[in-house]
Amino acid sequence: MAVLMASPAIHAQAEPIDLSFKDMFRATGRGLSPTPALEAANGKRVRVLGFMARLEEAPKGGFWLCSSPVFQDESGAGSGELPPNAIYVIVRGAGKKPVAYLAGKLAISGVLQIKKEAPRLVLTLDSPKEIAPAKGKGSPRQ
Amino acid sequence: MKLLCIGTLAMVACSVIAAPKIRIMPYDQARFIEGQMFDVRVEFTPSAAGRTILQPKLEIGGKDYPVKLDKANGFTIRAFSVAKAGPVNIQASASESGDETAASKSAKIVIESAGGRKRRIKNIIICLGDGMGIAHRTAARVVRFGHTNGIPNGWLNMDQMPGYGAVTTSSLVSMVTDSAPGMTGYVSGSHNDNGSEGVYPDNTPTDAFDNPRIEYLSQFLHRKFGTALGIVTTADVEDATPASQMVHTYDRGKGTGIVNQFFAERNRSGLQVLMGGGRRWFLPQGEFGSSRSSSSNYQYPPDVLNSGWNPGGNTIDTSSMAESIDLIKKFEGQGFKYAGTNTELKSIPADATKLLGLFGFGNMNTSLDKIAKRRTPNKLGVVDDYFAPDQPMLDEMATAAIKVLDNNNKANGNKGFNLLIEGAHIDKMSHAMDADRAIWETLEFDRAVGVAMEFAKQNEDTLVIVLADHECSGFSLIGALTKSMAEMNALPSDKDKTQPGIAPDRQKAVGVYEDAGFPKYNILTDGFPAASDIDRKVVVGFGANGDRFEDWMTKPMPIVDSLLSNDIKAKMQKGDVPTGGKYVVAPIDRSPESLRGFFVRGQVPGVQAVHTGTDIPVSVYTKNRDIWLQFVGPQQNIDIFFKLMRAAMGGY
Ligand SMILES: [Zn+2]
């Protein structure tokens, strides 16, 4: 559990591991099994490309990052459109407020933790001072 | 209520002699059929804090019932029923400490007869197009068949049913409903609050599973005749429409508890078939992909377990409520055959009598995305992103469900079945003002209606009814483009043409009246258009719209992570990551519309179109004319329940 408990700041200086949504799980008609790539990323600083889910009832203090754009109405307990590998991103600066929606593809970096209960994939977003600024136009949006 | 004022006008000291407020459920004018169970709940609210309720009394049909108040100053009689038709008065009264004034309130309910000597309908198939108004049906027909000289070249399956009428859609609290009371009205005969399923409101809002229950059509017919129940949807099976066949909860979002209730009360409702998405609620907590949690679960109220809702004390199976339970295995342990893919569905044993099919973790994907995978199986697509590349279409699920339910009929001496077939995403795509996908969803739904009708043609004691729980988006077929796709794509951006008096080019491209003509789509053998963006395509407007940009083109396929090339890492490292300008689903952000379409100011707040209070069309097919004639003309949504019950009990 030491890795799970590690402070995000410890990893802030390390170059993030690129983690792709398509490399996280293998599926059967029943469940999902994590890939070695996902397990290796547990507790590490990772960078993931994805879309912020736009939910009718947005969570507070974080958002769901998904492999494809998600727009969720009231159906399926308000979360039926989230793919099963959606990552819950904690935005520490947001406190207990909803995070303003950002359209388009986002590159998100922070420390990934695999939890024992849903949401199982939780990424604590780097705070601005922990991120090396990206160069050029279209820089990753955080 | 008496108002006593003491003192002069200049120094008024008023004290109000008040009495408790009383709420009775069922509500005044609620209707039931003879023998249908419902809970009676009376709640007393003191007029001021610190006052206690005194001498609470309850009288039903002239008979006194002893009242023992719970912590919420309420009292519930579980599983009440009345055997004989006629009006029944529920009368409650109480006073409170510090005041001798008694308050009293009454609710007059009506019990109706449904039984008779006519030939009973044994199989009821409810085809529910979520959010499907009359214009969704018309648009789907126009796309599917087109016209020649103003004559439709064909009709949808649902167009071909003789029992055609209009239905109101209000709930207990609003003329505009959501899917939960929209469905429960049809299968319980009672209005419910928005967001609630098979229950009346109560004053214990933190417990969504203790509310006063109303017996569903499936439960009544199973209790009376041993009728089986099947539930088929393209949504998460937790969703409002599927749950509203047999689940009792005040909160449609309590997924773990709702799915637990499918299992726990399978023998109360005769559940033999359950198919859709929502595998996440069946996988044990802690497994990847599971959404089972204590926050969306519950414990059974003891008074429910000790009542007529649990005949024999062992009809409700509470053995599998824990979040750690693997509900797929539990269903298999009860004889259900499990399918997680279309391939597995096709290999279910031919004599199966119980079937659980879970084809996605949450909602299943839209027909456009499922068909895209079938037409180009080697190309990664949206369904791959959802770890569900091999999903059945709704008509394939309907075929499998009817086969299994018919097996039940053959095994049990034709006790009959109730089957829900829901096209869930007509609503979802209409919320998103994605006209082409909404039309595709309607086409997929109609193919399933065709499967149901085919069965009804072969099996005389079958009724197929097509309904919608409500209309969504104010969907309206307003015309067709006057331009080709090449011309549309060549138009300059209309993004900044927001001033009145400056007509955007894409607005000018809408042909109305004779300029609309007759759009003609190329339909492939899978039953869907080869392409939605054709020259002179249909144009749909939305009367209950949110803000959006509109360019009239098919909303692009999502650009998914799995489709990105391997050089993305290099791009990331260069800081050249694409942001914005790509496909997003919220209409206002959707691109390229937001870059070239014209801005349409919504009439409602928020980012999506909303449900409307418009009546919806109903279509009924059965061989018996006396039965389908019942549904012709205007009617209330709750009337549908009584008409179905009369058909099922021979009292039509
Ligand atoms: Zn809706």
XYZ file of C-alpha atoms in Angstrom, chain B residues 159-608:
450
model
C -47.608 2.503 -38.672
C -49.391 -0.690 -39.639
C -51.202 -1.232 -36.354
C -54.901 -0.480 -36.361
C -55.367 0.743 -32.789
C -54.063 4.295 -33.092
C -54.627 7.003 -30.516
C -53.089 9.831 -28.514
C -51.884 9.636 -24.921
C -51.190 12.248 -22.242
C -47.843 11.982 -20.470
C -48.057 13.939 -17.214
C -46.684 12.682 -13.895
C -47.976 13.245 -10.360
C -46.077 16.515 -10.055
C -45.781 17.940 -13.540
C -47.232 18.031 -17.029
C -43.688 17.188 -18.161
C -42.511 13.814 -16.969
C -39.245 11.914 -16.945
C -38.981 8.300 -18.004
C -39.755 6.818 -14.588
C -43.351 7.983 -14.023
C -43.767 8.064 -17.809
C -43.465 4.274 -17.765
C -44.990 3.413 -14.385
C -48.255 5.107 -15.312
C -48.722 2.577 -18.134
C -48.005 -0.461 -15.974
C -49.370 0.487 -12.555
C -52.311 2.795 -13.270
C -50.969 5.386 -10.825
C -49.111 8.631 -11.346
C -45.732 8.780 -9.632
C -43.411 11.659 -8.809
C -40.716 12.417 -11.359
C -37.693 10.193 -10.752
C -39.644 7.493 -8.908
C -40.713 3.989 -9.899
C -43.762 2.115 -8.635
C -44.108 4.132 -5.425
C -45.817 7.184 -4.016
C -43.872 9.974 -2.327
C -43.315 9.869 1.435
C -41.689 12.039 4.093
C -38.549 9.937 4.592
C -36.437 11.272 1.731
C -33.216 9.600 2.844
C -34.706 6.142 2.298
C -35.631 5.646 -1.351
C -36.815 2.066 -0.865
C -39.399 2.366 1.912
C -42.005 4.349 -0.026
C -45.606 3.197 -0.434
C -45.686 0.679 -3.270
C -48.136 0.109 -6.088
C -48.454 -3.319 -7.650
C -47.332 -3.469 -11.269
C -49.166 -5.171 -14.110
C -46.392 -7.799 -14.291
C -46.684 -8.552 -10.574
C -50.469 -8.720 -10.563
C -50.657 -10.995 -13.602
C -47.867 -13.204 -12.292
C -49.648 -13.541 -8.949
C -52.962 -14.269 -10.646
C -51.976 -16.375 -13.667
C -48.272 -17.215 -13.334
C -47.459 -14.871 -16.240
C -43.744 -14.477 -17.008
C -41.953 -11.150 -17.335
C -39.302 -10.167 -19.863
C -37.383 -6.886 -19.956
C -35.332 -5.857 -22.991
C -33.669 -2.460 -23.428
C -30.787 -0.775 -25.191
C -30.144 1.211 -21.999
C -28.490 0.148 -18.791
C -31.049 -2.266 -17.280
C -30.949 -0.078 -14.167
C -32.507 2.733 -16.185
C -35.952 4.135 -15.492
C -37.985 2.401 -18.190
C -36.748 -1.173 -17.597
C -36.808 -0.773 -13.805
C -40.351 0.559 -14.007
C -41.636 -2.910 -14.876
C -41.118 -4.323 -11.379
C -38.863 -2.193 -9.173
C -40.151 -0.016 -6.350
C -37.973 2.964 -5.484
C -38.292 6.685 -5.086
C -34.855 7.278 -6.651
C -34.217 6.046 -10.185
C -30.476 6.580 -9.652
C -29.983 3.924 -6.941
C -28.433 1.398 -9.295
C -27.212 -1.269 -6.895
C -30.518 -1.445 -5.052
C -32.544 -1.411 -8.262
C -30.625 -4.290 -9.814
C -30.656 -6.158 -6.507
C -34.432 -5.845 -6.582
C -34.544 -7.478 -10.035
C -32.982 -10.515 -8.402
C -34.687 -10.359 -5.004
C -38.198 -9.983 -6.421
C -37.852 -12.121 -9.549
C -40.389 -14.561 -8.136
C -42.840 -11.757 -7.279
C -42.820 -10.580 -10.865
C -42.080 -13.753 -12.796
C -38.862 -12.338 -14.246
C -37.532 -14.795 -16.850
C -35.691 -12.515 -19.278
C -33.536 -9.467 -18.523
C -31.452 -7.970 -21.328
C -29.670 -4.705 -21.992
C -26.595 -2.898 -20.742
C -25.658 -2.366 -17.109
C -23.243 -5.197 -16.400
C -21.532 -2.820 -13.969
C -24.319 -3.351 -11.430
C -23.904 -7.157 -11.540
C -20.123 -7.417 -11.120
C -19.040 -7.657 -7.488
C -17.809 -4.500 -5.844
C -14.059 -4.277 -6.195
C -13.937 -5.828 -9.644
C -12.961 -3.541 -12.484
C -16.064 -2.317 -14.244
C -18.297 -2.722 -11.168
C -20.444 0.153 -9.936
C -21.946 -1.731 -7.002
C -21.775 0.488 -3.932
C -23.386 0.846 -0.538
C -24.447 4.410 -1.376
C -26.808 3.138 -4.084
C -27.947 0.035 -2.164
C -30.446 -0.582 0.636
C -31.810 -2.978 3.214
C -35.352 -4.242 2.839
C -37.848 -2.502 5.124
C -38.983 -5.199 7.586
C -42.636 -4.238 7.173
C -42.400 -4.975 3.432
C -40.975 -8.417 4.141
C -43.757 -9.091 6.655
C -46.561 -8.102 4.316
C -48.468 -9.304 1.311
C -45.577 -8.101 -0.865
C -43.731 -11.180 0.337
C -46.292 -13.992 0.261
C -45.319 -16.958 2.373
C -42.527 -14.883 3.864
C -40.125 -16.301 1.294
C -41.075 -14.877 -2.096
C -38.607 -12.000 -1.803
C -35.073 -13.407 -1.823
C -32.861 -11.117 0.258
C -29.866 -13.447 0.114
C -27.962 -11.480 -2.508
C -28.142 -7.846 -1.506
C -24.497 -7.367 -0.494
C -22.328 -5.229 -2.767
C -19.746 -8.024 -2.857
C -22.187 -10.400 -4.577
C -21.595 -11.470 -8.194
C -25.153 -11.122 -9.464
C -24.410 -12.741 -12.836
C -23.429 -15.901 -10.969
C -26.493 -15.567 -8.741
C -28.798 -15.393 -11.769
C -26.975 -18.363 -13.315
C -27.508 -20.228 -10.054
C -31.232 -19.724 -10.566
C -31.132 -21.281 -14.035
C -30.647 -18.140 -16.136
C -28.496 -18.611 -19.245
C -26.054 -15.739 -19.526
C -24.956 -13.925 -22.685
C -22.462 -11.069 -22.683
C -22.118 -10.713 -26.455
C -24.262 -11.137 -29.547
C -22.338 -14.313 -30.381
C -23.169 -15.753 -26.972
C -26.790 -14.678 -27.359
C -27.041 -16.625 -30.597
C -25.749 -19.773 -28.886
C -28.205 -19.761 -25.979
C -29.769 -23.259 -25.836
C -32.927 -23.482 -27.939
C -34.969 -24.680 -24.963
C -33.818 -22.002 -22.499
C -36.568 -20.621 -20.261
C -34.495 -18.002 -18.415
C -32.096 -15.527 -19.944
C -29.816 -12.791 -18.656
C -28.065 -10.745 -21.354
C -25.757 -7.872 -20.408
C -24.130 -6.421 -23.496
C -22.461 -3.326 -22.097
C -21.159 -2.010 -18.800
C -23.504 0.991 -18.854
C -25.882 1.892 -21.672
C -25.491 -0.101 -24.866
C -24.197 1.927 -27.798
C -26.368 3.647 -30.387
C -27.523 1.872 -33.513
C -25.364 4.098 -35.700
C -22.270 3.054 -33.737
C -23.285 -0.638 -33.637
C -23.999 -0.690 -37.374
C -20.705 1.079 -38.125
C -18.897 -1.819 -36.440
C -20.919 -4.407 -38.368
C -20.274 -2.737 -41.703
C -16.548 -2.379 -41.017
C -15.696 -5.026 -38.409
C -11.960 -4.569 -38.675
C -12.083 -0.887 -37.930
C -11.946 0.192 -34.311
C -14.948 2.241 -33.319
C -16.998 3.588 -30.470
C -18.159 0.117 -29.413
C -14.522 -0.875 -28.918
C -14.017 2.065 -26.614
C -16.871 0.740 -24.523
C -15.344 -2.779 -24.432
C -18.450 -4.082 -26.164
C -17.637 -4.669 -29.843
C -20.173 -7.464 -30.319
C -23.544 -6.060 -29.270
C -26.887 -7.317 -30.574
C -29.357 -5.007 -32.284
C -32.682 -4.487 -30.530
C -34.567 -6.743 -32.960
C -32.100 -9.560 -32.257
C -32.638 -9.118 -28.525
C -36.408 -9.079 -29.072
C -36.202 -12.300 -31.090
C -34.202 -14.046 -28.355
C -36.502 -12.761 -25.600
C -39.679 -13.884 -27.360
C -38.167 -17.298 -28.036
C -37.326 -17.803 -24.359
C -40.712 -16.511 -23.194
C -42.460 -18.725 -25.726
C -40.455 -21.641 -24.320
C -41.967 -20.753 -20.955
C -45.426 -20.813 -22.501
C -44.771 -24.248 -23.965
C -43.388 -25.542 -20.659
C -46.077 -24.144 -18.365
C -49.283 -24.647 -20.315
C -49.384 -21.208 -21.942
C -49.507 -19.003 -18.871
C -48.450 -16.056 -20.995
C -45.874 -13.303 -20.679
C -45.410 -9.568 -20.406
C -42.475 -8.232 -22.353
C -40.998 -4.746 -22.489
C -38.902 -3.893 -25.543
C -37.363 -0.457 -25.114
C -35.587 1.662 -27.718
C -33.851 3.838 -25.152
C -31.662 6.080 -27.233
C -34.348 7.840 -29.266
C -34.611 10.012 -26.180
C -30.891 10.316 -25.619
C -30.154 11.402 -29.165
C -33.052 13.846 -29.076
C -31.698 15.420 -25.896
C -28.466 15.882 -27.832
C -30.378 17.361 -30.813
C -28.656 14.760 -32.978
C -31.445 14.273 -35.527
C -29.807 11.612 -37.691
C -28.927 9.350 -34.759
C -32.439 9.810 -33.297
C -33.892 8.676 -36.633
C -31.569 5.656 -36.733
C -32.668 4.740 -33.208
C -36.296 4.924 -34.315
C -35.504 2.664 -37.268
C -33.810 0.125 -34.973
C -36.784 0.268 -32.610
C -39.234 -0.306 -35.446
C -37.372 -3.439 -36.524
C -37.973 -4.802 -33.018
C -41.634 -3.813 -33.283
C -41.718 -5.936 -36.440
C -40.438 -8.952 -34.507
C -43.171 -8.495 -31.903
C -45.861 -8.109 -34.561
C -44.708 -11.240 -36.334
C -45.135 -13.198 -33.102
C -48.574 -11.650 -32.564
C -49.638 -12.670 -36.055
C -48.730 -16.281 -35.278
C -50.078 -16.269 -31.720
C -53.624 -15.077 -31.403
C -53.681 -14.249 -27.701
C -50.964 -11.631 -28.080
C -51.199 -7.856 -27.956
C -48.428 -5.516 -29.114
C -48.618 -1.924 -27.969
C -46.238 0.812 -29.116
C -45.838 3.700 -26.699
C -43.460 6.440 -25.671
C -43.035 7.533 -22.071
C -43.008 11.150 -23.276
C -41.889 13.171 -26.246
C -38.339 14.555 -26.203
C -36.972 17.749 -27.762
C -40.045 18.991 -29.639
C -38.733 17.010 -32.596
C -40.212 18.388 -35.788
C -39.867 17.437 -39.440
C -39.615 20.891 -40.995
C -38.436 20.199 -44.520
C -35.379 19.198 -46.485
C -32.202 20.828 -47.671
C -32.370 22.454 -51.098
C -28.672 21.828 -51.664
C -26.359 18.927 -52.339
C -23.746 17.860 -49.843
C -21.030 19.380 -52.021
C -22.860 22.696 -51.971
C -23.419 22.511 -48.225
C -19.767 21.794 -47.570
C -18.738 24.718 -49.759
C -20.808 27.250 -47.823
C -18.856 29.853 -45.845
C -19.050 29.733 -42.080
C -22.271 31.036 -40.548
C -20.802 31.150 -37.074
C -20.795 34.924 -36.733
C -24.106 35.646 -38.446
C -25.996 36.224 -35.248
C -27.661 39.579 -35.974
C -31.353 39.632 -36.842
C -31.762 40.498 -40.492
C -28.637 38.651 -41.594
C -29.740 35.229 -42.776
C -27.133 32.495 -42.360
C -26.515 30.518 -45.567
C -27.424 27.289 -43.813
C -30.750 28.768 -42.791
C -31.402 29.762 -46.405
C -30.621 26.180 -47.434
C -33.702 24.824 -45.640
C -36.416 23.999 -48.114
C -39.927 24.318 -46.771
C -43.281 23.538 -48.358
C -42.790 22.499 -52.007
C -39.050 23.175 -51.783
C -38.734 20.289 -49.333
C -39.788 17.773 -51.955
C -39.267 14.109 -51.132
C -35.829 13.153 -49.789
C -34.627 9.750 -50.961
C -32.200 7.641 -48.943
C -30.368 4.512 -50.037
C -31.312 1.778 -47.535
C -28.903 -1.149 -47.205
C -29.851 -4.734 -46.405
C -29.192 -4.125 -42.708
C -32.229 -1.822 -42.787
C -30.371 1.446 -42.273
C -29.326 4.223 -44.666
C -26.015 3.836 -46.448
C -25.400 7.449 -45.447
C -27.337 10.104 -43.599
C -25.708 13.057 -45.339
C -27.378 12.806 -48.714
C -28.226 15.578 -51.147
C -31.490 17.232 -50.103
C -31.579 15.376 -46.778
C -34.397 15.787 -44.268
C -34.215 18.732 -41.882
C -35.360 18.372 -38.288
C -35.979 21.244 -35.899
C -36.312 21.119 -32.127
C -39.015 23.050 -30.311
C -37.647 22.390 -26.812
C -34.064 23.112 -27.698
C -31.009 24.164 -25.783
C -28.384 26.423 -27.370
C -26.600 24.869 -30.292
C -24.842 25.511 -33.561
C -26.561 23.842 -36.482
C -25.085 22.850 -39.852
C -27.697 20.136 -40.670
C -25.009 17.502 -41.181
C -24.662 14.160 -39.392
C -22.896 14.757 -36.139
C -19.429 13.305 -36.659
C -18.339 10.033 -35.165
C -16.426 10.482 -31.971
C -12.685 10.537 -32.439
C -11.718 7.858 -29.999
C -8.476 7.197 -28.277
C -8.167 3.801 -29.889
C -8.289 5.391 -33.329
C -5.377 7.700 -32.718
C -2.175 6.965 -34.516
C 0.951 5.980 -32.693
C 2.617 9.290 -33.367
C 0.372 10.951 -30.820
C 3.045 10.620 -28.172
C 5.450 12.549 -30.320
C 2.788 15.183 -30.829
C 2.186 15.321 -27.120
C 5.837 15.819 -26.436
C 5.895 18.656 -28.949
C 2.919 20.171 -27.162
C 0.904 19.680 -30.325
C -1.999 17.910 -28.770
C -5.312 18.583 -30.471
C -7.575 20.578 -28.253
C -11.044 21.728 -29.207
C -12.134 21.558 -32.815
C -12.795 17.855 -32.433
C -15.937 15.873 -31.906
C -17.722 16.526 -28.676
C -21.251 15.535 -27.926
C -22.731 18.466 -26.042
C -24.508 20.281 -28.839
C -23.091 23.731 -28.124
C -19.471 22.507 -28.325
C -19.944 20.057 -31.149
C -17.503 20.549 -33.972
C -17.374 21.286 -36.871
C -20.859 22.673 -36.277
C -19.601 25.182 -33.740
C -17.108 26.423 -36.319
C -19.404 26.731 -39.317
C -23.025 26.268 -38.232
C -25.372 29.066 -37.300
C -26.170 29.754 -33.696
C -29.638 28.690 -32.594
C -30.604 30.214 -29.287
C -32.345 27.609 -27.173
C -35.630 28.233 -25.493
C -34.634 26.275 -22.414
C -31.654 26.687 -20.089
C -28.946 24.044 -19.997
C -26.988 22.344 -22.733
C -29.566 19.943 -24.088
